Amino acid sequence: MIYGNPLSLISFSKIRYVGILKDVNEAQQTISLENVRSMGTEGRRGNPLEEIPPSNDFYEFIQFRAADVVSVQFESEPVAPNPPPAVPNDPAIVE
């Protein structure tokens, strides 16, 4: 996975979240997103009385248990981060 790209995640509760991929921790079995918005259940529960509406709120950071995530997909084609700029060839620069 490429960090820093928009990701859509659906939880076991059938709620979709959209955010920026921050981290995947295999040891803790977690997926972390930044700038997260809940899109609600979007009809996935099949009963209008059980549906959860989308939220207008943005959450700075949410960490999900990977075992409770049923779907993960990039919102757009992942883009590799730009390489750091080359340091100018200048004898005054030590590092």
Short mmCIF file of N, CA, C and O in Angstrom, two decimals:
data_model
loop_
_atom_site.label_atom_id
_atom_site.label_comp_id
_atom_site.label_asym_id
_atom_site.label_seq_id
_atom_site.Cartn_x
_atom_site.Cartn_y
_atom_site.Cartn_z
N MET A 1 0.85 -1.19 0.00
CA MET A 1 0.00 0.00 0.00
C MET A 1 0.89 1.24 0.00
O MET A 1 1.97 1.22 0.55
N ILE A 2 0.39 2.27 -0.58
CA ILE A 2 1.14 3.51 -0.65
C ILE A 2 0.52 4.53 0.30
O ILE A 2 -0.64 4.90 0.17
N TYR A 3 1.29 4.93 1.28
CA TYR A 3 0.80 5.87 2.28
C TYR A 3 0.59 7.25 1.68
O TYR A 3 1.24 7.63 0.72
N GLY A 4 -0.37 7.99 2.25
CA GLY A 4 -0.65 9.35 1.81
C GLY A 4 -1.68 9.43 0.69
O GLY A 4 -1.95 10.52 0.18
N ASN A 5 -2.27 8.31 0.29
CA ASN A 5 -3.26 8.30 -0.77
C ASN A 5 -4.67 8.12 -0.20
O ASN A 5 -4.85 7.50 0.85
N PRO A 6 -5.69 8.66 -0.90
CA PRO A 6 -7.08 8.50 -0.44
C PRO A 6 -7.51 7.04 -0.47
O PRO A 6 -7.24 6.34 -1.44
N LEU A 7 -8.18 6.62 0.61
CA LEU A 7 -8.58 5.23 0.76
C LEU A 7 -10.03 5.17 1.23
O LEU A 7 -10.46 6.02 2.02
N SER A 8 -10.76 4.19 0.74
CA SER A 8 -12.12 3.93 1.19
C SER A 8 -12.11 2.61 1.92
O SER A 8 -11.58 1.62 1.42
N LEU A 9 -12.71 2.59 3.11
CA LEU A 9 -12.68 1.41 3.96
C LEU A 9 -14.10 1.12 4.44
O LEU A 9 -14.82 2.05 4.82
N ILE A 10 -14.55 -0.13 4.38
CA ILE A 10 -15.86 -0.51 4.90
C ILE A 10 -15.64 -1.41 6.10
O ILE A 10 -14.93 -2.42 6.02
N SER A 11 -16.25 -1.05 7.23
CA SER A 11 -16.11 -1.81 8.46
C SER A 11 -17.11 -2.96 8.51
O SER A 11 -18.05 -3.03 7.71
N PHE A 12 -16.91 -3.84 9.48
CA PHE A 12 -17.81 -4.96 9.71
C PHE A 12 -19.24 -4.46 9.97
O PHE A 12 -20.21 -5.13 9.66
N SER A 13 -19.37 -3.24 10.50
CA SER A 13 -20.67 -2.62 10.76
C SER A 13 -21.31 -2.05 9.49
O SER A 13 -22.35 -1.42 9.55
N LYS A 14 -20.65 -2.23 8.35
CA LYS A 14 -21.11 -1.78 7.04
C LYS A 14 -21.08 -0.27 6.87
O LYS A 14 -21.78 0.30 6.03
N ILE A 15 -20.24 0.39 7.64
CA ILE A 15 -20.05 1.84 7.52
C ILE A 15 -18.81 2.07 6.67
O ILE A 15 -17.77 1.45 6.88
N ARG A 16 -18.94 2.98 5.69
CA ARG A 16 -17.79 3.30 4.84
C ARG A 16 -17.12 4.56 5.36
O ARG A 16 -17.77 5.55 5.71
N TYR A 17 -15.80 4.51 5.42
CA TYR A 17 -14.99 5.64 5.83
C TYR A 17 -14.06 6.01 4.69
O TYR A 17 -13.55 5.13 4.00
N VAL A 18 -13.84 7.30 4.50
CA VAL A 18 -12.92 7.79 3.48
C VAL A 18 -11.88 8.65 4.17
O VAL A 18 -12.23 9.53 4.97
N GLY A 19 -10.61 8.38 3.89
CA GLY A 19 -9.54 9.15 4.51
C GLY A 19 -8.23 8.93 3.78
O GLY A 19 -8.19 8.29 2.72
N ILE A 20 -7.19 9.46 4.35
CA ILE A 20 -5.85 9.34 3.79
C ILE A 20 -5.11 8.23 4.55
O ILE A 20 -5.04 8.27 5.78
N LEU A 21 -4.56 7.28 3.82
CA LEU A 21 -3.86 6.17 4.45
C LEU A 21 -2.62 6.68 5.19
O LEU A 21 -1.73 7.28 4.59
N LYS A 22 -2.59 6.45 6.49
CA LYS A 22 -1.47 6.89 7.34
C LYS A 22 -0.52 5.72 7.65
O LYS A 22 0.68 5.87 7.57
N ASP A 23 -1.11 4.54 8.00
CA ASP A 23 -0.27 3.45 8.43
C ASP A 23 -1.02 2.12 8.37
O ASP A 23 -2.23 2.08 8.54
N VAL A 24 -0.27 1.06 8.09
CA VAL A 24 -0.76 -0.31 8.22
C VAL A 24 0.23 -1.00 9.15
O VAL A 24 1.41 -1.11 8.82
N ASN A 25 -0.24 -1.40 10.32
CA ASN A 25 0.63 -2.02 11.31
C ASN A 25 0.31 -3.51 11.37
O ASN A 25 -0.72 -3.90 11.92
N GLU A 26 1.18 -4.31 10.78
CA GLU A 26 0.94 -5.75 10.73
C GLU A 26 1.02 -6.38 12.12
O GLU A 26 0.26 -7.30 12.43
N ALA A 27 1.92 -5.91 12.97
CA ALA A 27 2.08 -6.47 14.31
C ALA A 27 0.82 -6.25 15.15
O ALA A 27 0.36 -7.15 15.84
N GLN A 28 0.26 -5.03 15.08
CA GLN A 28 -0.95 -4.71 15.84
C GLN A 28 -2.22 -5.02 15.06
O GLN A 28 -3.31 -4.91 15.59
N GLN A 29 -2.07 -5.36 13.79
CA GLN A 29 -3.18 -5.65 12.88
C GLN A 29 -4.18 -4.49 12.85
O GLN A 29 -5.37 -4.64 13.10
N THR A 30 -3.63 -3.31 12.50
CA THR A 30 -4.45 -2.10 12.41
C THR A 30 -4.20 -1.37 11.09
O THR A 30 -3.16 -1.52 10.47
N ILE A 31 -5.20 -0.58 10.71
CA ILE A 31 -5.12 0.31 9.55
C ILE A 31 -5.47 1.70 10.07
O ILE A 31 -6.52 1.88 10.70
N SER A 32 -4.61 2.67 9.81
CA SER A 32 -4.83 4.03 10.30
C SER A 32 -5.08 4.99 9.15
O SER A 32 -4.36 4.96 8.15
N LEU A 33 -6.10 5.83 9.32
CA LEU A 33 -6.43 6.86 8.34
C LEU A 33 -6.40 8.23 9.00
O LEU A 33 -6.69 8.37 10.19
N GLU A 34 -6.06 9.25 8.20
CA GLU A 34 -6.09 10.64 8.63
C GLU A 34 -7.18 11.36 7.84
O GLU A 34 -7.56 10.93 6.76
N ASN A 35 -7.64 12.50 8.39
CA ASN A 35 -8.66 13.32 7.72
C ASN A 35 -9.82 12.44 7.25
O ASN A 35 -10.15 12.38 6.08
N VAL A 36 -10.44 11.77 8.20
CA VAL A 36 -11.44 10.73 7.93
C VAL A 36 -12.85 11.28 8.00
O VAL A 36 -13.18 12.06 8.89
N ARG A 37 -13.66 10.83 7.06
CA ARG A 37 -15.09 11.17 7.06
C ARG A 37 -15.89 9.88 6.98
O ARG A 37 -15.56 8.98 6.21
N SER A 38 -16.94 9.79 7.80
CA SER A 38 -17.84 8.64 7.75
C SER A 38 -18.89 8.89 6.69
O SER A 38 -19.60 9.89 6.72
N MET A 39 -19.01 7.95 5.76
CA MET A 39 -20.00 8.07 4.69
C MET A 39 -21.29 7.33 5.05
O MET A 39 -22.21 7.24 4.25
N GLY A 40 -21.37 6.77 6.25
CA GLY A 40 -22.55 6.03 6.69
C GLY A 40 -22.61 4.66 6.04
O GLY A 40 -21.65 4.17 5.45
N THR A 41 -23.78 4.04 6.14
CA THR A 41 -23.94 2.68 5.62
C THR A 41 -24.36 2.64 4.16
O THR A 41 -24.24 1.60 3.51
N GLU A 42 -24.87 3.75 3.63
CA GLU A 42 -25.18 3.87 2.19
C GLU A 42 -26.04 2.72 1.66
O GLU A 42 -25.85 2.24 0.55
N GLY A 43 -26.99 2.25 2.48
CA GLY A 43 -27.91 1.21 2.03
C GLY A 43 -27.40 -0.21 2.20
O GLY A 43 -28.10 -1.16 1.85
N ARG A 44 -26.21 -0.40 2.74
CA ARG A 44 -25.65 -1.74 2.87
C ARG A 44 -26.35 -2.61 3.90
O ARG A 44 -26.26 -3.82 3.84
N ARG A 45 -27.07 -2.03 4.83
CA ARG A 45 -27.74 -2.84 5.86
C ARG A 45 -29.06 -3.41 5.37
O ARG A 45 -29.59 -4.34 5.97
N GLY A 46 -29.62 -2.85 4.32
CA GLY A 46 -30.83 -3.40 3.72
C GLY A 46 -32.12 -3.04 4.43
O GLY A 46 -33.20 -3.38 3.96
N ASN A 47 -32.05 -2.37 5.56
CA ASN A 47 -33.25 -1.95 6.29
C ASN A 47 -33.12 -0.46 6.57
O ASN A 47 -32.23 -0.04 7.31
N PRO A 48 -34.02 0.35 6.01
CA PRO A 48 -33.91 1.81 6.19
C PRO A 48 -33.85 2.25 7.65
O PRO A 48 -33.23 3.26 7.97
N LEU A 49 -34.47 1.49 8.55
CA LEU A 49 -34.45 1.86 9.97
C LEU A 49 -33.09 1.62 10.62
O LEU A 49 -32.79 2.18 11.67
N GLU A 50 -32.25 0.79 10.01
CA GLU A 50 -30.93 0.48 10.57
C GLU A 50 -29.79 1.24 9.88
O GLU A 50 -28.64 1.12 10.29
N GLU A 51 -30.12 2.01 8.86
CA GLU A 51 -29.08 2.74 8.13
C GLU A 51 -28.51 3.87 8.98
O GLU A 51 -29.21 4.48 9.78
N ILE A 52 -27.23 4.13 8.78
CA ILE A 52 -26.54 5.23 9.46
C ILE A 52 -26.21 6.28 8.40
O ILE A 52 -25.58 5.95 7.38
N PRO A 53 -26.65 7.54 8.61
CA PRO A 53 -26.41 8.57 7.60
C PRO A 53 -24.94 9.01 7.58
O PRO A 53 -24.21 8.80 8.55
N PRO A 54 -24.51 9.62 6.48
CA PRO A 54 -23.14 10.15 6.43
C PRO A 54 -22.98 11.30 7.41
O PRO A 54 -23.96 11.94 7.81
N SER A 55 -21.75 11.56 7.79
CA SER A 55 -21.44 12.65 8.71
C SER A 55 -20.72 13.76 7.95
O SER A 55 -19.95 13.49 7.04
N ASN A 56 -20.98 14.98 8.35
CA ASN A 56 -20.25 16.12 7.77
C ASN A 56 -18.95 16.40 8.53
O ASN A 56 -18.16 17.24 8.13
N ASP A 57 -18.76 15.68 9.64
CA ASP A 57 -17.57 15.88 10.46
C ASP A 57 -16.36 15.18 9.87
O ASP A 57 -16.48 14.12 9.25
N PHE A 58 -15.20 15.77 10.07
CA PHE A 58 -13.93 15.15 9.70
C PHE A 58 -13.19 14.82 10.98
O PHE A 58 -13.13 15.63 11.90
N TYR A 59 -12.63 13.62 11.02
CA TYR A 59 -11.86 13.18 12.17
C TYR A 59 -10.39 13.21 11.80
O TYR A 59 -10.00 12.73 10.74
N GLU A 60 -9.58 13.77 12.67
CA GLU A 60 -8.16 13.94 12.39
C GLU A 60 -7.47 12.59 12.16
O GLU A 60 -6.65 12.44 11.27
N PHE A 61 -7.84 11.58 12.98
CA PHE A 61 -7.15 10.29 12.92
C PHE A 61 -8.08 9.21 13.47
O PHE A 61 -8.69 9.38 14.52
N ILE A 62 -8.19 8.08 12.75
CA ILE A 62 -8.91 6.91 13.25
C ILE A 62 -8.07 5.68 12.95
O ILE A 62 -7.57 5.51 11.83
N GLN A 63 -7.96 4.81 13.95
CA GLN A 63 -7.24 3.55 13.79
C GLN A 63 -8.26 2.41 13.84
O GLN A 63 -9.04 2.32 14.79
N PHE A 64 -8.26 1.56 12.82
CA PHE A 64 -9.22 0.47 12.70
C PHE A 64 -8.54 -0.87 12.97
O PHE A 64 -7.40 -1.08 12.56
N ARG A 65 -9.25 -1.78 13.63
CA ARG A 65 -8.78 -3.16 13.74
C ARG A 65 -8.97 -3.82 12.39
O ARG A 65 -10.08 -3.84 11.84
N ALA A 66 -7.92 -4.37 11.84
CA ALA A 66 -7.98 -4.98 10.51
C ALA A 66 -9.01 -6.10 10.46
O ALA A 66 -9.67 -6.30 9.43
N ALA A 67 -9.19 -6.82 11.55
CA ALA A 67 -10.16 -7.93 11.59
C ALA A 67 -11.59 -7.45 11.42
O ALA A 67 -12.47 -8.22 11.02
N ASP A 68 -11.85 -6.16 11.72
CA ASP A 68 -13.20 -5.60 11.61
C ASP A 68 -13.40 -4.82 10.31
O ASP A 68 -14.39 -4.10 10.17
N VAL A 69 -12.47 -4.95 9.38
CA VAL A 69 -12.55 -4.26 8.09
C VAL A 69 -12.88 -5.31 7.02
O VAL A 69 -12.19 -6.31 6.91
N VAL A 70 -13.95 -5.07 6.25
CA VAL A 70 -14.35 -6.04 5.23
C VAL A 70 -13.92 -5.66 3.83
O VAL A 70 -13.86 -6.50 2.94
N SER A 71 -13.59 -4.37 3.61
CA SER A 71 -13.19 -3.92 2.28
C SER A 71 -12.28 -2.71 2.38
O SER A 71 -12.52 -1.81 3.19
N VAL A 72 -11.25 -2.71 1.55
CA VAL A 72 -10.33 -1.58 1.46
C VAL A 72 -10.03 -1.35 0.00
O VAL A 72 -9.71 -2.28 -0.73
N GLN A 73 -10.17 -0.10 -0.45
CA GLN A 73 -9.78 0.20 -1.83
C GLN A 73 -9.36 1.65 -1.93
O GLN A 73 -9.87 2.52 -1.22
N PHE A 74 -8.42 1.90 -2.83
CA PHE A 74 -7.99 3.27 -3.07
C PHE A 74 -9.09 4.03 -3.79
O PHE A 74 -9.76 3.48 -4.67
N GLU A 75 -9.30 5.29 -3.42
CA GLU A 75 -10.30 6.13 -4.04
C GLU A 75 -9.87 6.57 -5.43
O GLU A 75 -10.69 6.91 -6.26
N SER A 76 -8.58 6.61 -5.65
CA SER A 76 -8.03 6.96 -6.97
C SER A 76 -6.78 6.12 -7.15
O SER A 76 -6.31 5.46 -6.23
N GLU A 77 -6.22 6.15 -8.33
CA GLU A 77 -5.00 5.39 -8.61
C GLU A 77 -3.90 5.88 -7.66
O GLU A 77 -3.62 7.08 -7.59
N PRO A 78 -3.29 4.97 -6.90
CA PRO A 78 -2.23 5.39 -5.97
C PRO A 78 -1.09 6.10 -6.69
O PRO A 78 -0.71 5.72 -7.79
N VAL A 79 -0.59 7.11 -6.03
CA VAL A 79 0.52 7.89 -6.60
C VAL A 79 1.71 7.75 -5.67
O VAL A 79 1.61 7.98 -4.46
N ALA A 80 2.84 7.37 -6.23
CA ALA A 80 4.07 7.25 -5.43
C ALA A 80 4.51 8.64 -5.00
O ALA A 80 4.37 9.60 -5.75
N PRO A 81 5.05 8.74 -3.78
CA PRO A 81 5.52 10.05 -3.34
C PRO A 81 6.69 10.54 -4.20
O PRO A 81 7.45 9.74 -4.72
N ASN A 82 6.80 11.86 -4.32
CA ASN A 82 7.90 12.44 -5.08
C ASN A 82 9.21 12.19 -4.35
O ASN A 82 9.28 12.27 -3.13
N PRO A 83 10.28 11.91 -5.09
CA PRO A 83 11.58 11.73 -4.43
C PRO A 83 12.04 13.06 -3.85
O PRO A 83 11.70 14.13 -4.37
N PRO A 84 12.83 13.01 -2.77
CA PRO A 84 13.31 14.26 -2.20
C PRO A 84 14.21 14.98 -3.20
O PRO A 84 14.88 14.33 -4.01
N PRO A 85 14.21 16.30 -3.17
CA PRO A 85 15.06 17.03 -4.12
C PRO A 85 16.54 16.77 -3.84
O PRO A 85 16.94 16.56 -2.71
N ALA A 86 17.31 16.78 -4.89
CA ALA A 86 18.76 16.58 -4.76
C ALA A 86 19.39 17.82 -4.13
O ALA A 86 19.02 18.94 -4.42
N VAL A 87 20.34 17.56 -3.24
CA VAL A 87 21.06 18.67 -2.59
C VAL A 87 22.00 19.27 -3.63
O VAL A 87 22.69 18.54 -4.36
N PRO A 88 22.04 20.58 -3.72
CA PRO A 88 22.94 21.20 -4.70
C PRO A 88 24.40 20.81 -4.45
O PRO A 88 24.83 20.59 -3.33
N ASN A 89 25.15 20.73 -5.51
CA ASN A 89 26.58 20.43 -5.42
C ASN A 89 27.30 21.70 -4.99
O ASN A 89 27.70 22.51 -5.84
N ASP A 90 27.41 21.87 -3.69
CA ASP A 90 28.00 23.09 -3.13
C ASP A 90 28.99 22.68 -2.03
O ASP A 90 28.60 21.98 -1.09
N PRO A 91 30.24 23.06 -2.12
CA PRO A 91 31.22 22.68 -1.12
C PRO A 91 30.90 23.18 0.28
O PRO A 91 31.40 22.67 1.26
N ALA A 92 30.01 24.17 0.41
CA ALA A 92 29.64 24.69 1.72
C ALA A 92 28.70 23.75 2.46
O ALA A 92 28.55 23.84 3.67
N ILE A 93 28.08 22.81 1.73
CA ILE A 93 27.12 21.88 2.34
C ILE A 93 27.87 20.66 2.86
O ILE A 93 28.57 19.98 2.11
N VAL A 94 27.72 20.37 4.16
CA VAL A 94 28.39 19.23 4.79
C VAL A 94 27.58 17.96 4.56
O VAL A 94 28.10 16.92 4.23
N GLU A 95 26.28 18.01 4.82
CA GLU A 95 25.39 16.86 4.60
C GLU A 95 24.13 17.29 3.95
O GLU A 95 23.57 18.29 4.19
#
